[in-house]
Amino acid sequence: MIYLQYNQALRMRAIQMVDLKAQHDKLQPTLNDKILEVVNSTAYIKGQEVQLFEQELAAYLDVKHVIACANGTDALQLAMMALGLKPGDEVITTNFTYVATAEIIALLQLKPVLVDVHPDTFNIDISVIEKVITSKTKAIVPVHLFGQCSQMEELMAIAKKHNLFVVEDTAQALGADYIYQSGRRQKAGTIGDIGTTSFFPSKNLGCMGDGGALFTNDDDLALKIRMIANHGQSKQYYHDLVGVNSRLDTIQAAILRIKLKNLDEYGALRANAARVYDELLKDISGIITPVRIGYSNHVFHQYVLKTHEVNRDGLINYLKSVDIPCNIYYPVPLNEQKPYMDNSREFPVTKALCQSVFALPMHTELDYKQQGFIVNQIKRYLSL
Ligand SMILES: *Cc1c(COP(=O)(O)O)cnc(C)c1O
């Protein structure tokens, strides 16, 4: 009851993990007009919006080819099929990620080789990669988790030395910059052989349904990805490869074209909300705010806190009881999930993170009042 009064006193909008309604309201009537235009055109599949979106995203990322597809999981599948990986080949990826990354490796009868992560960045631990490389290793799939790039310079050097492909899972870091030691910046997802992303509604660039894309600077790979995404077809009714059907709907492409124009602004709003959280949370013992690194900016797909000697699950339950949504990304290491079970090695960092992290609401419409309320409630629980 106390929190209700407090809520009312502040005249605060309900807090959501992601507030798409408020984000989309700001794009009206452009968004509705465009959707209606596509509806009236009846070009629902392969309409010109798809090609235009691919071109505009390629220009934004400064990459030669963007190939749109049906979702981020398909993008990973198309990438691994295009690289010609064969059953039994080993693919190194992180143990601390969304399941899709390992799932596609397993689905193609490749062997996911999981690697522990760095405790500050939550990204693949570069120092472990070479220890798990064997004669069967063919690729490394770093995931730029929560909005921050993996250590790409080091990772690319390892890949080059061992002649491995690199597929960057950029589903959570679209728009992030990798910053080289020289100071040069390059967009996440455009450094390895192929980058993949998702336009799931809650991602930093989200559509109103499912969507995904691949990026590459390699002409041959781009052609192959396009063919595989379209039933392995070289020209209509001529099928040179076993492919799949994975397309981005025209309506989604049209929506994404409008939202892509705002992607940098969305990133800035998220980064600003993160700075506010950092400031408000900085002196609370037991709560560790996200660590910033020199080699990447952070586009804050998620704002993930680490807890230390705090009853994390009790805190989460308390926050939910006062209408503050929060979530655990991810509660279980992949190596402890049934299909990916691997007890042959230890993953102490992933294990500890799964038990200690949680994410606060993070989106482009979060305001200071909401963040103040959230942090006050965290303090309240911790002082109980
Ligand atoms: C969201 C996500 C995916 C999958 O994207 P979908 O569009 O939902 O298939 C893959 N990898 C990571 C890291 C993700 O966050």
Coordinates of C-alpha atoms and ligand atoms in Angstrom, one line a residue:
M1 CA 0.0 0.0 0.0
I2 CA 2.8 2.4 0.8
Y3 CA 4.2 2.0 -2.7
L4 CA 0.8 2.7 -4.2
Q5 CA 0.6 6.1 -2.4
Y6 CA 4.2 6.8 -3.4
N7 CA 3.4 5.9 -7.0
Q8 CA 0.4 8.2 -7.0
A9 CA 2.3 11.0 -5.4
L10 CA 4.9 10.9 -8.1
R11 CA 2.2 10.4 -10.8
M12 CA 4.4 7.8 -12.4
R13 CA 3.7 5.7 -15.5
A14 CA 3.5 2.0 -14.8
I15 CA 7.0 0.5 -15.0
Q16 CA 7.6 -2.1 -17.7
M17 CA 10.7 -4.1 -18.6
V18 CA 10.3 -2.7 -22.1
D19 CA 7.8 0.0 -23.0
L20 CA 7.1 -0.5 -26.7
K21 CA 3.7 1.3 -26.5
A22 CA 5.3 4.6 -25.5
Q23 CA 8.1 4.2 -28.0
H24 CA 5.7 3.5 -30.9
D25 CA 3.3 6.3 -29.9
K26 CA 6.1 8.8 -30.6
L27 CA 6.4 7.5 -34.2
Q28 CA 2.8 8.0 -35.0
P29 CA 1.2 8.7 -37.5
T30 CA 4.2 7.8 -39.7
L31 CA 4.2 4.2 -38.5
N32 CA 0.5 3.5 -39.0
D33 CA 0.5 5.2 -42.4
K34 CA 3.4 3.1 -43.6
I35 CA 1.8 -0.1 -42.3
L36 CA -1.4 0.7 -44.1
E37 CA 0.6 1.5 -47.3
V38 CA 2.1 -2.0 -47.2
V39 CA -1.3 -3.5 -46.5
N40 CA -2.8 -1.8 -49.5
S41 CA 0.2 -2.7 -51.7
T42 CA -0.4 -6.4 -51.1
A43 CA 3.3 -7.0 -51.6
Y44 CA 3.6 -8.8 -48.3
I45 CA 6.5 -11.0 -49.2
K46 CA 9.7 -9.5 -50.8
G47 CA 8.1 -6.1 -51.2
Q48 CA 10.6 -3.3 -52.0
E49 CA 10.7 -2.2 -48.3
V50 CA 12.8 -5.4 -47.6
Q51 CA 15.5 -4.5 -50.1
L52 CA 15.5 -0.8 -49.0
F53 CA 15.8 -1.9 -45.4
E54 CA 18.7 -4.2 -46.2
Q55 CA 20.5 -1.3 -48.0
E56 CA 19.8 1.2 -45.2
L57 CA 21.0 -1.2 -42.5
A58 CA 24.1 -2.0 -44.6
A59 CA 24.9 1.7 -44.8
Y60 CA 24.3 2.2 -41.1
L61 CA 26.6 -0.7 -40.2
D62 CA 29.1 0.2 -43.0
V63 CA 29.0 -3.4 -44.2
K64 CA 28.8 -4.7 -47.8
H65 CA 25.9 -7.0 -47.5
V66 CA 22.8 -7.3 -45.2
I67 CA 20.5 -10.3 -45.8
A68 CA 17.2 -10.1 -43.9
C69 CA 15.6 -13.3 -42.6
A70 CA 12.7 -14.5 -40.4
N71 CA 14.3 -14.2 -37.0
G72 CA 17.6 -14.2 -35.1
T73 CA 17.7 -17.9 -34.6
D74 CA 17.3 -18.5 -38.3
A75 CA 20.1 -16.0 -38.9
L76 CA 22.5 -18.2 -36.9
Q77 CA 21.3 -21.3 -38.8
L78 CA 21.8 -19.6 -42.2
A79 CA 25.3 -18.4 -41.1
M80 CA 26.4 -21.9 -40.1
M81 CA 24.9 -23.5 -43.2
A82 CA 26.6 -21.0 -45.4
L83 CA 29.9 -21.7 -43.8
G84 CA 29.6 -25.3 -44.9
L85 CA 30.0 -26.7 -41.4
K86 CA 29.6 -30.5 -41.3
P87 CA 28.1 -32.8 -38.7
G88 CA 30.7 -33.4 -36.0
D89 CA 32.5 -30.1 -36.5
E90 CA 33.1 -28.3 -33.2
V91 CA 31.9 -24.7 -32.7
I92 CA 33.1 -22.8 -29.7
T93 CA 30.6 -20.5 -28.0
T94 CA 29.8 -19.0 -24.6
N95 CA 28.1 -20.9 -21.8
F96 CA 26.3 -17.7 -20.7
T97 CA 23.8 -16.7 -23.4
Y98 CA 20.4 -17.2 -24.8
V99 CA 19.8 -20.8 -25.8
A100 CA 19.5 -20.0 -29.6
T101 CA 23.2 -19.8 -30.1
A102 CA 23.9 -23.3 -28.9
E103 CA 20.6 -24.7 -30.2
I104 CA 21.5 -24.0 -33.8
I105 CA 24.9 -25.5 -33.4
A106 CA 23.3 -28.7 -32.0
L107 CA 20.4 -28.7 -34.6
L108 CA 22.9 -28.8 -37.4
Q109 CA 24.6 -31.8 -35.6
L110 CA 27.6 -29.7 -34.9
K111 CA 29.1 -29.9 -31.4
P112 CA 28.7 -26.9 -29.2
V113 CA 31.9 -26.4 -27.1
L114 CA 31.0 -24.1 -24.3
V115 CA 33.4 -21.6 -22.8
D116 CA 33.1 -19.7 -19.5
V117 CA 32.8 -16.0 -19.4
H118 CA 34.5 -13.0 -18.0
P119 CA 33.0 -11.9 -14.7
D120 CA 32.9 -8.2 -15.5
T121 CA 31.7 -8.2 -19.1
F122 CA 29.7 -11.5 -19.1
N123 CA 31.2 -12.1 -22.5
I124 CA 33.3 -15.2 -23.7
D125 CA 36.5 -15.5 -21.8
I126 CA 39.2 -15.1 -24.4
S127 CA 41.8 -16.8 -22.3
V128 CA 39.9 -20.1 -22.4
I129 CA 39.3 -20.3 -26.1
E130 CA 42.6 -21.8 -27.2
K131 CA 42.4 -24.4 -24.5
V132 CA 39.3 -26.0 -26.1
I133 CA 40.4 -25.8 -29.7
T134 CA 40.9 -29.3 -31.3
S135 CA 41.5 -30.5 -34.8
K136 CA 37.7 -30.6 -35.3
T137 CA 37.1 -27.0 -34.3
K138 CA 35.7 -24.9 -37.2
A139 CA 34.2 -21.8 -35.8
I140 CA 33.8 -19.4 -32.8
V141 CA 30.5 -17.7 -32.1
P142 CA 31.0 -14.8 -29.7
V143 CA 27.8 -13.3 -28.3
H144 CA 27.9 -9.6 -27.6
L145 CA 25.8 -10.0 -24.5
F146 CA 23.6 -7.3 -23.0
G147 CA 24.9 -4.7 -25.5
Q148 CA 28.7 -4.7 -25.1
C149 CA 31.1 -6.2 -27.7
S150 CA 33.3 -9.2 -26.9
Q151 CA 37.1 -8.8 -27.2
M152 CA 37.1 -9.0 -31.0
E153 CA 40.7 -8.1 -31.7
E154 CA 42.0 -10.9 -29.5
L155 CA 39.3 -13.3 -30.7
M156 CA 40.0 -12.6 -34.4
A157 CA 43.7 -13.2 -33.8
I158 CA 42.9 -16.6 -32.3
A159 CA 40.6 -17.4 -35.2
K160 CA 43.2 -16.4 -37.8
K161 CA 45.9 -18.5 -36.1
H162 CA 43.8 -21.6 -36.1
N163 CA 42.0 -20.9 -39.3
L164 CA 38.5 -20.7 -37.8
F165 CA 35.4 -18.9 -38.9
V166 CA 33.8 -16.3 -36.7
V167 CA 30.1 -15.7 -36.5
E168 CA 29.1 -12.7 -34.2
D169 CA 25.7 -13.1 -32.5
T170 CA 24.8 -9.5 -32.4
A171 CA 21.1 -9.9 -31.4
Q172 CA 21.7 -7.9 -28.2
A173 CA 24.3 -5.4 -29.5
L174 CA 23.0 -3.9 -32.8
G175 CA 24.5 -0.5 -33.1
A176 CA 27.3 -1.0 -30.6
D177 CA 30.8 0.0 -31.6
Y178 CA 33.9 -2.1 -31.2
I179 CA 36.8 0.2 -30.5
Y180 CA 40.2 -1.0 -31.7
Q181 CA 43.4 -0.2 -29.8
S182 CA 44.1 2.3 -32.6
G183 CA 40.9 4.1 -31.8
R184 CA 39.1 3.0 -35.0
R185 CA 35.5 2.1 -34.5
Q186 CA 33.6 -0.7 -36.2
K187 CA 30.0 -1.8 -35.7
A188 CA 29.4 -5.0 -33.8
G189 CA 28.6 -7.8 -36.1
T190 CA 30.7 -6.6 -39.0
I191 CA 34.1 -7.8 -37.8
G192 CA 33.8 -11.6 -38.1
D193 CA 33.0 -13.6 -41.3
I194 CA 29.3 -13.2 -40.6
G195 CA 27.2 -11.2 -38.0
T196 CA 23.7 -12.1 -37.1
T197 CA 20.9 -10.2 -35.4
S198 CA 17.3 -10.4 -34.3
F199 CA 14.5 -7.8 -34.6
F200 CA 12.4 -9.5 -31.9
P201 CA 10.2 -6.6 -30.5
S202 CA 12.2 -6.1 -27.3
K203 CA 15.6 -6.0 -29.0
N204 CA 17.3 -2.6 -29.4
L205 CA 15.9 -2.5 -33.0
G206 CA 12.7 -4.3 -32.8
C207 CA 9.9 -4.9 -35.2
M208 CA 6.3 -5.9 -34.5
G209 CA 6.7 -9.6 -34.9
D210 CA 9.7 -11.7 -35.8
G211 CA 12.6 -10.6 -37.8
G212 CA 16.4 -11.1 -38.2
A213 CA 19.3 -10.4 -40.5
L214 CA 22.9 -11.4 -41.4
F215 CA 25.8 -9.1 -42.2
T216 CA 28.9 -9.9 -44.2
N217 CA 31.6 -8.2 -46.2
D218 CA 32.2 -11.5 -48.2
D219 CA 30.4 -11.5 -51.6
D220 CA 30.4 -15.3 -51.9
L221 CA 29.0 -15.8 -48.5
A222 CA 26.3 -13.2 -49.1
L223 CA 25.2 -15.0 -52.2
K224 CA 25.2 -18.3 -50.5
I225 CA 23.2 -17.0 -47.5
R226 CA 20.6 -15.5 -49.9
M227 CA 20.3 -18.8 -51.7
I228 CA 20.0 -20.9 -48.6
A229 CA 17.4 -18.5 -47.1
N230 CA 15.4 -19.0 -50.3
H231 CA 15.2 -22.8 -50.7
G232 CA 18.7 -23.0 -52.0
Q233 CA 17.5 -21.4 -55.2
S234 CA 19.9 -19.9 -57.8
K235 CA 17.1 -18.7 -60.1
Q236 CA 13.4 -19.4 -59.9
Y237 CA 12.7 -23.2 -59.6
Y238 CA 16.4 -24.1 -59.9
H239 CA 17.7 -25.3 -56.5
D240 CA 21.4 -25.8 -56.2
L241 CA 21.6 -26.2 -52.4
V242 CA 19.4 -27.6 -49.6
G243 CA 18.0 -24.5 -48.2
V244 CA 15.2 -23.2 -45.9
N245 CA 12.5 -20.6 -46.1
S246 CA 13.4 -17.7 -44.0
R247 CA 12.1 -14.2 -45.0
L248 CA 11.5 -10.9 -43.4
D249 CA 7.9 -9.7 -44.0
T250 CA 7.5 -6.5 -46.0
I251 CA 5.5 -5.0 -43.1
Q252 CA 8.3 -5.7 -40.7
A253 CA 10.9 -4.2 -43.0
A254 CA 8.8 -1.1 -43.4
I255 CA 8.5 -0.7 -39.6
L256 CA 12.2 -1.4 -39.2
R257 CA 13.1 1.3 -41.8
I258 CA 11.3 3.9 -39.6
K259 CA 12.8 2.7 -36.4
L260 CA 16.4 2.3 -37.8
K261 CA 16.5 6.1 -38.2
N262 CA 16.1 6.3 -34.4
L263 CA 18.5 3.5 -33.4
D264 CA 21.3 5.9 -32.4
E265 CA 18.9 8.0 -30.4
Y266 CA 17.5 4.8 -28.8
G267 CA 21.0 3.9 -27.8
A268 CA 21.7 7.3 -26.3
L269 CA 18.4 7.1 -24.3
R270 CA 19.3 3.7 -23.0
A271 CA 22.9 4.8 -22.1
N272 CA 21.5 7.8 -20.3
A273 CA 19.1 5.7 -18.3
A274 CA 22.1 3.4 -17.5
R275 CA 24.1 6.4 -16.2
V276 CA 21.2 7.4 -14.0
Y277 CA 21.0 3.9 -12.5
D278 CA 24.8 3.8 -12.0
E279 CA 24.6 7.1 -10.1
L280 CA 21.6 6.1 -8.0
L281 CA 23.0 2.6 -7.2
K282 CA 26.6 3.4 -6.7
D283 CA 26.8 3.4 -2.9
I284 CA 24.6 0.4 -2.2
S285 CA 26.6 -2.4 -0.7
G286 CA 25.9 -5.8 -2.3
I287 CA 24.8 -4.3 -5.6
I288 CA 27.4 -4.2 -8.4
T289 CA 26.6 -2.0 -11.4
P290 CA 27.7 -2.9 -15.0
V291 CA 31.4 -2.5 -15.7
R292 CA 32.3 -0.3 -18.7
I293 CA 35.2 -1.3 -20.9
G294 CA 37.5 0.6 -23.3
Y295 CA 37.1 -1.6 -26.3
S296 CA 33.3 -1.2 -26.7
N297 CA 30.6 1.2 -26.0
H298 CA 27.4 -0.2 -24.4
V299 CA 24.0 -0.1 -26.0
F300 CA 22.3 -1.5 -22.9
H301 CA 20.0 -4.1 -24.4
Q302 CA 19.8 -5.1 -20.7
Y303 CA 21.0 -3.3 -17.5
V304 CA 22.3 -6.3 -15.5
L305 CA 23.3 -6.0 -11.9
K306 CA 25.4 -8.4 -9.9
T307 CA 24.5 -9.0 -6.3
H308 CA 27.0 -10.0 -3.6
E309 CA 25.8 -11.5 -0.3
V310 CA 22.3 -10.4 -1.1
N311 CA 19.2 -12.6 -1.3
R312 CA 18.8 -12.0 -5.0
D313 CA 15.6 -14.0 -5.4
G314 CA 14.1 -12.4 -2.3
L315 CA 14.9 -8.9 -3.7
I316 CA 13.4 -9.8 -7.1
N317 CA 10.2 -11.1 -5.5
Y318 CA 10.0 -7.9 -3.4
L319 CA 10.4 -5.7 -6.5
K320 CA 7.8 -7.6 -8.3
S321 CA 5.4 -7.2 -5.3
V322 CA 5.7 -3.4 -5.8
D323 CA 5.0 -3.7 -9.5
I324 CA 8.7 -3.4 -10.6
P325 CA 9.3 -6.0 -13.3
C326 CA 12.8 -7.5 -13.3
N327 CA 14.3 -10.6 -14.8
I328 CA 17.2 -13.1 -14.6
Y329 CA 19.3 -13.4 -17.7
Y330 CA 20.1 -16.2 -17.5
P331 CA 19.1 -18.5 -14.6
V332 CA 20.8 -21.7 -15.8
P333 CA 24.2 -22.2 -17.6
L334 CA 23.8 -23.8 -21.0
N335 CA 26.0 -26.7 -19.8
E336 CA 23.4 -27.5 -17.2
Q337 CA 20.5 -27.6 -19.7
K338 CA 19.4 -31.1 -20.7
P339 CA 20.3 -31.0 -24.4
Y340 CA 23.7 -29.3 -23.8
M341 CA 24.7 -31.1 -20.6
D342 CA 28.5 -31.0 -20.1
N343 CA 30.0 -31.8 -16.8
S344 CA 33.5 -32.5 -18.2
R345 CA 34.7 -29.0 -17.4
E346 CA 34.0 -26.4 -14.7
F347 CA 32.3 -23.1 -15.5
P348 CA 32.7 -21.3 -12.2
V349 CA 32.0 -17.8 -13.5
T350 CA 28.8 -18.7 -15.4
K351 CA 27.6 -20.7 -12.5
A352 CA 28.1 -17.8 -10.1
L353 CA 26.6 -15.3 -12.4
C354 CA 23.4 -17.4 -12.9
Q355 CA 23.0 -17.3 -9.2
S356 CA 23.7 -13.6 -8.6
V357 CA 22.6 -11.5 -11.6
F358 CA 19.4 -9.8 -12.4
A359 CA 18.2 -7.2 -14.9
L360 CA 16.3 -4.0 -14.1
P361 CA 13.8 -2.4 -16.5
M362 CA 15.7 -0.8 -19.4
H363 CA 14.1 0.9 -22.3
T364 CA 14.0 4.1 -24.2
E365 CA 11.1 5.6 -22.3
L366 CA 12.4 5.0 -18.8
D367 CA 12.3 8.2 -16.8
Y368 CA 14.0 9.6 -13.7
K369 CA 10.9 9.2 -11.5
Q370 CA 10.6 5.6 -12.4
Q371 CA 14.3 5.0 -11.8
G372 CA 14.2 6.8 -8.5
F373 CA 11.3 4.7 -7.4
I374 CA 13.1 1.4 -8.5
V375 CA 16.2 2.3 -6.6
N376 CA 14.4 3.4 -3.5
Q377 CA 12.6 0.1 -3.4
I378 CA 15.9 -1.8 -3.8
K379 CA 17.2 0.2 -0.8
R380 CA 14.1 -0.4 1.1
Y381 CA 14.4 -4.2 0.7
L382 CA 18.1 -4.2 1.5
S383 CA 17.5 -2.3 4.8
L384 CA 14.6 -4.5 5.9
Ligands
LIG1 C1 17.1 -12.9 -29.1 C2 18.4 -13.6 -29.3 C3 18.5 -14.6 -30.3 C4 17.3 -15.1 -31.1 O1 16.6 -14.2 -31.8 P1 15.1 -14.6 -32.3 O2 14.8 -13.5 -33.2 O3 14.2 -14.6 -31.1 O4 15.1 -15.9 -32.9 C5 19.7 -15.2 -30.5 N1 20.8 -14.9 -29.8 C6 20.7 -14.0 -28.8 C7 21.9 -13.7 -28.0 C8 19.5 -13.3 -28.5 O5 19.4 -12.4 -27.5

